[in-house]
Phi, psi and omega in degrees: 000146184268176194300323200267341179276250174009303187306268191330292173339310175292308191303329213267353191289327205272335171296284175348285182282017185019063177322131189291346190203166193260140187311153200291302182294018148246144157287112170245144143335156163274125197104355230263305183312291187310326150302197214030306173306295210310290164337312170296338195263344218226002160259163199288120180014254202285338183280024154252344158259318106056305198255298139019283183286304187324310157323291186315295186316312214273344145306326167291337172278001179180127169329101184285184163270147180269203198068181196245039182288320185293312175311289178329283198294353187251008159275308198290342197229023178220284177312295185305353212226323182270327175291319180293336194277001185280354226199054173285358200248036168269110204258335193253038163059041188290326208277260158055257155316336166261343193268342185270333114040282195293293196310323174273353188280348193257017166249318192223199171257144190251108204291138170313320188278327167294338177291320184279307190297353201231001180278298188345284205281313177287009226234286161337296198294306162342291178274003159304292220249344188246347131010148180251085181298273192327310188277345193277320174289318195281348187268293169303318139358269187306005173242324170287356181274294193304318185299303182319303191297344192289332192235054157078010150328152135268143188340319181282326187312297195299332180286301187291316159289349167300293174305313188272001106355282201267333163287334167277347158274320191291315178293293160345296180320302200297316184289334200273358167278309165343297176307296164354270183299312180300307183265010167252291151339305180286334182280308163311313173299322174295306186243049174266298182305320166302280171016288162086043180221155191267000176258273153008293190276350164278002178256006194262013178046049194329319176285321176291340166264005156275320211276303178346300214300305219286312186298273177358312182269334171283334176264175186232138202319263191341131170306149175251167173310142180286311201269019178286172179194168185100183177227197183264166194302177178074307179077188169326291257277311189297316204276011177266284176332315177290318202281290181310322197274345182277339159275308181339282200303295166352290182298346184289318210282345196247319172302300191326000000 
Protein backbone atom coordinates (compact mmCIF):
# COMPACT_ATOMS: atom_id res chain seq x y z
CA UNK A 1 0.00 0.00 0.00
CA UNK A 2 1.33 3.45 -0.72
CA UNK A 3 2.15 6.02 1.46
CA UNK A 4 -0.55 8.15 0.21
CA UNK A 5 -3.24 5.23 0.28
CA UNK A 6 -2.28 4.43 3.92
CA UNK A 7 -2.41 8.45 4.63
CA UNK A 8 -6.12 8.39 3.44
CA UNK A 9 -6.78 5.31 5.17
CA UNK A 10 -5.96 6.92 8.63
CA UNK A 11 -7.97 9.86 7.54
CA UNK A 12 -11.10 8.24 6.77
CA UNK A 13 -10.84 5.91 9.74
CA UNK A 14 -10.46 8.98 12.01
CA UNK A 15 -13.58 10.82 10.17
CA UNK A 16 -15.76 7.34 10.53
CA UNK A 17 -15.26 7.36 14.19
CA UNK A 18 -15.22 10.95 14.91
CA UNK A 19 -12.20 11.18 16.16
CA UNK A 20 -11.58 14.42 18.74
CA UNK A 21 -8.69 15.60 16.87
CA UNK A 22 -7.46 14.67 13.15
CA UNK A 23 -4.41 11.95 12.70
CA UNK A 24 -1.29 14.11 13.59
CA UNK A 25 0.45 14.34 10.07
CA UNK A 26 -2.86 16.30 8.38
CA UNK A 27 -2.90 19.33 8.08
CA UNK A 28 -6.58 21.09 8.85
CA UNK A 29 -7.10 24.22 9.10
CA UNK A 30 -8.48 25.50 12.64
CA UNK A 31 -11.64 24.91 13.34
CA UNK A 32 -12.19 22.56 10.37
CA UNK A 33 -11.95 18.97 11.68
CA UNK A 34 -15.01 18.93 13.39
CA UNK A 35 -17.29 20.30 10.20
CA UNK A 36 -15.65 17.17 8.45
CA UNK A 37 -16.60 14.72 11.17
CA UNK A 38 -20.22 16.15 11.33
CA UNK A 39 -20.33 16.17 7.24
CA UNK A 40 -19.31 12.94 6.81
CA UNK A 41 -21.63 11.40 9.14
CA UNK A 42 -24.88 13.44 7.06
CA UNK A 43 -23.70 12.19 3.79
CA UNK A 44 -25.58 9.54 1.77
CA UNK A 45 -23.53 5.90 2.01
CA UNK A 46 -20.48 5.72 -0.65
CA UNK A 47 -20.12 9.79 -1.58
CA UNK A 48 -18.81 10.03 1.84
CA UNK A 49 -16.28 8.39 1.50
CA UNK A 50 -15.47 9.54 -2.07
CA UNK A 51 -15.69 12.96 -0.51
CA UNK A 52 -13.41 12.24 2.13
CA UNK A 53 -10.30 11.11 0.03
CA UNK A 54 -11.39 14.46 -2.05
CA UNK A 55 -10.51 16.07 1.65
CA UNK A 56 -7.44 14.36 2.13
CA UNK A 57 -6.09 15.28 -1.16
CA UNK A 58 -6.73 18.85 -0.80
CA UNK A 59 -4.89 18.89 2.76
CA UNK A 60 -2.02 17.59 1.10
CA UNK A 61 -1.69 20.06 -1.07
CA UNK A 62 -1.03 23.15 0.94
CA UNK A 63 0.05 24.65 4.56
CA UNK A 64 -3.04 25.93 5.96
CA UNK A 65 -2.85 29.41 7.69
CA UNK A 66 -3.95 29.71 11.21
CA UNK A 67 -7.04 31.06 12.12
CA UNK A 68 -10.79 30.52 11.43
CA UNK A 69 -10.36 31.72 7.80
CA UNK A 70 -11.75 27.96 6.03
CA UNK A 71 -15.04 28.86 8.61
CA UNK A 72 -15.38 32.23 7.54
CA UNK A 73 -15.17 31.48 3.56
CA UNK A 74 -17.32 28.53 3.77
CA UNK A 75 -20.33 30.06 6.13
CA UNK A 76 -20.17 33.23 3.36
CA UNK A 77 -20.00 31.00 0.42
CA UNK A 78 -21.95 27.77 1.35
CA UNK A 79 -23.75 28.05 4.28
CA UNK A 80 -25.43 31.21 4.35
CA UNK A 81 -26.48 31.35 0.64
CA UNK A 82 -28.07 27.78 1.08
CA UNK A 83 -30.45 29.71 4.05
CA UNK A 84 -30.87 32.12 1.99
CA UNK A 85 -32.05 30.78 -0.55
CA UNK A 86 -34.46 28.38 1.98
CA UNK A 87 -35.49 31.94 3.43
CA UNK A 88 -36.53 33.86 0.38
CA UNK A 89 -39.13 36.26 2.67
CA UNK A 90 -35.57 37.78 4.77
CA UNK A 91 -36.99 40.89 4.33
CA UNK A 92 -34.37 42.52 7.15
CA UNK A 93 -31.45 41.24 5.29
CA UNK A 94 -30.14 38.97 8.66
CA UNK A 95 -28.60 36.14 6.36
CA UNK A 96 -26.88 39.38 4.42
CA UNK A 97 -25.51 41.01 6.81
CA UNK A 98 -24.11 38.10 8.56
CA UNK A 99 -22.64 36.75 5.15
CA UNK A 100 -20.92 40.25 4.48
CA UNK A 101 -19.27 39.64 8.32
CA UNK A 102 -17.83 36.42 7.43
CA UNK A 103 -16.51 38.43 4.38
CA UNK A 104 -14.76 40.78 6.17
CA UNK A 105 -13.22 38.85 8.76
CA UNK A 106 -10.55 37.25 6.07
CA UNK A 107 -9.56 40.99 5.89
CA UNK A 108 -9.39 42.28 9.38
CA UNK A 109 -10.61 41.35 12.61
CA UNK A 110 -14.23 41.68 13.57
CA UNK A 111 -15.14 43.45 16.95
CA UNK A 112 -17.28 40.57 19.59
CA UNK A 113 -20.47 43.16 19.54
CA UNK A 114 -20.86 42.98 15.88
CA UNK A 115 -20.46 39.76 15.66
CA UNK A 116 -23.18 38.77 18.37
CA UNK A 117 -25.45 41.27 16.57
CA UNK A 118 -25.66 40.31 13.21
CA UNK A 119 -25.36 36.23 14.80
CA UNK A 120 -28.64 36.58 16.68
CA UNK A 121 -31.36 36.92 14.24
CA UNK A 122 -30.29 33.99 11.80
CA UNK A 123 -29.18 31.76 14.89
CA UNK A 124 -33.14 32.28 15.78
CA UNK A 125 -34.47 31.16 12.64
CA UNK A 126 -32.04 28.38 12.62
CA UNK A 127 -33.11 26.95 15.70
CA UNK A 128 -36.61 27.83 15.06
CA UNK A 129 -36.90 25.92 11.79
CA UNK A 130 -34.79 22.89 13.19
CA UNK A 131 -36.94 22.83 16.48
CA UNK A 132 -39.04 18.78 15.78
CA UNK A 133 -42.23 20.73 15.66
CA UNK A 134 -43.97 17.27 13.94
CA UNK A 135 -42.95 15.13 17.46
CA UNK A 136 -43.43 17.71 19.45
CA UNK A 137 -47.46 18.83 18.06
CA UNK A 138 -48.32 15.01 17.55
CA UNK A 139 -47.15 14.03 21.03
CA UNK A 140 -48.79 17.28 22.74
CA UNK A 141 -52.34 16.19 20.73
CA UNK A 142 -51.99 13.00 22.05
CA UNK A 143 -51.46 13.57 25.76
CA UNK A 144 -54.03 16.79 25.51
CA UNK A 145 -56.80 14.48 23.60
CA UNK A 146 -56.37 11.68 26.13
CA UNK A 147 -56.64 14.30 29.07
CA UNK A 148 -59.74 16.02 27.40
CA UNK A 149 -61.66 12.27 26.99
CA UNK A 150 -60.52 11.49 30.36
CA UNK A 151 -62.79 14.39 31.92
CA UNK A 152 -66.02 13.83 29.90
CA UNK A 153 -65.07 15.34 26.40
CA UNK A 154 -66.74 13.80 23.47
CA UNK A 155 -64.25 12.05 20.91
CA UNK A 156 -64.63 15.43 18.51
CA UNK A 157 -64.41 17.72 21.47
CA UNK A 158 -60.86 16.30 22.81
CA UNK A 159 -59.49 16.13 19.12
CA UNK A 160 -60.30 19.81 18.91
CA UNK A 161 -58.80 20.48 22.24
CA UNK A 162 -56.18 18.44 21.32
CA UNK A 163 -55.24 20.17 18.36
CA UNK A 164 -55.30 24.04 19.51
CA UNK A 165 -53.25 22.62 22.74
CA UNK A 166 -50.39 21.26 20.75
CA UNK A 167 -50.37 24.23 18.24
CA UNK A 168 -50.26 26.64 21.28
CA UNK A 169 -47.31 24.70 23.12
CA UNK A 170 -45.56 23.78 20.24
CA UNK A 171 -45.04 27.30 19.23
CA UNK A 172 -43.89 28.48 23.00
CA UNK A 173 -41.49 25.29 23.10
CA UNK A 174 -40.29 25.90 19.61
CA UNK A 175 -39.30 30.03 20.42
CA UNK A 176 -37.99 28.96 23.89
CA UNK A 177 -35.55 26.66 22.19
CA UNK A 178 -34.61 29.11 19.90
CA UNK A 179 -34.24 31.97 22.35
CA UNK A 180 -32.29 29.05 24.26
CA UNK A 181 -29.74 27.95 21.50
CA UNK A 182 -29.40 31.32 19.74
CA UNK A 183 -28.00 33.01 22.78
CA UNK A 184 -25.65 30.31 24.14
CA UNK A 185 -24.40 29.26 20.64
CA UNK A 186 -24.31 33.17 19.37
CA UNK A 187 -22.32 34.27 22.61
CA UNK A 188 -20.03 31.49 22.09
CA UNK A 189 -19.48 32.19 18.53
CA UNK A 190 -19.06 36.08 18.82
CA UNK A 191 -16.36 35.22 20.58
CA UNK A 192 -14.45 32.79 18.84
CA UNK A 193 -14.71 35.06 15.92
CA UNK A 194 -13.05 37.79 17.42
CA UNK A 195 -10.65 35.90 18.48
CA UNK A 196 -9.80 34.22 15.77
CA UNK A 197 -8.84 30.94 17.65
CA UNK A 198 -9.53 27.34 16.94
CA UNK A 199 -10.19 26.62 20.76
CA UNK A 200 -13.04 28.94 21.58
CA UNK A 201 -14.61 27.79 18.49
CA UNK A 202 -14.30 24.00 18.92
CA UNK A 203 -16.19 24.72 22.30
CA UNK A 204 -19.26 26.18 20.51
CA UNK A 205 -19.99 22.49 19.51
CA UNK A 206 -19.03 23.26 15.54
CA UNK A 207 -21.11 19.58 14.77
CA UNK A 208 -24.08 20.16 16.16
CA UNK A 209 -24.50 23.44 14.45
CA UNK A 210 -24.05 21.60 11.03
CA UNK A 211 -26.57 19.24 11.95
CA UNK A 212 -29.21 22.24 13.60
CA UNK A 213 -28.57 23.79 9.97
CA UNK A 214 -28.87 20.53 8.02
CA UNK A 215 -32.50 19.86 10.27
CA UNK A 216 -33.41 23.37 9.77
CA UNK A 217 -33.20 23.16 5.77
CA UNK A 218 -35.15 19.82 5.78
CA UNK A 219 -38.17 20.50 7.63
CA UNK A 220 -40.18 23.27 6.51
CA UNK A 221 -40.09 26.80 7.97
CA UNK A 222 -44.51 26.74 8.92
CA UNK A 223 -45.65 25.03 12.31
CA UNK A 224 -47.25 22.02 10.82
CA UNK A 225 -50.43 20.39 11.83
CA UNK A 226 -50.28 17.32 14.94
CA UNK A 227 -51.01 15.03 11.49
CA UNK A 228 -48.78 16.62 9.18
CA UNK A 229 -46.18 14.14 7.96
CA UNK A 230 -43.07 14.21 5.55
CA UNK A 231 -39.98 16.79 5.32
CA UNK A 232 -39.15 19.86 3.46
CA UNK A 233 -38.44 18.84 -0.59
CA UNK A 234 -35.01 17.08 -0.64
CA UNK A 235 -34.79 15.84 2.98
CA UNK A 236 -31.06 15.82 4.61
CA UNK A 237 -29.30 14.37 1.85
CA UNK A 238 -29.10 17.44 -0.73
CA UNK A 239 -28.14 20.43 1.80
CA UNK A 240 -25.31 17.75 3.19
CA UNK A 241 -24.05 17.38 -0.25
CA UNK A 242 -24.19 21.08 -0.81
CA UNK A 243 -22.39 22.05 2.98
CA UNK A 244 -19.42 19.11 1.80
CA UNK A 245 -18.73 20.10 -1.40
CA UNK A 246 -18.24 23.86 -0.28
CA UNK A 247 -15.62 23.12 2.48
CA UNK A 248 -14.02 20.47 -0.11
CA UNK A 249 -14.12 23.39 -2.62
CA UNK A 250 -12.67 25.78 0.33
CA UNK A 251 -9.96 23.51 1.21
CA UNK A 252 -9.11 23.22 -2.88
CA UNK A 253 -8.92 26.30 -3.18
CA UNK A 254 -6.65 27.21 -0.93
CA UNK A 255 -4.16 23.79 -1.30
CA UNK A 256 -3.96 25.11 -4.73
Amino acid sequence: MSTDAAGAGIFLAALAGAAPAPPVDTRVPDGVWHLLTALYEELPGPAADGWAREVHGALRAGRPAGGLWAVHAWQAGTVLPLLAEAWPDDGAGAVADLTALHRAAARAPVAHGSWRAALRPVLLRVYGAAYDRRSACTEAHTNARAYALAHGYTPAEADAYGRQYAELSTDANAASFAEAHARAVGDALARAYAGDRAEPYAATYPAAQVRAVLRALERPAPPPTADATGTGPGGAARPAVTLADGLSGVLRCHGG
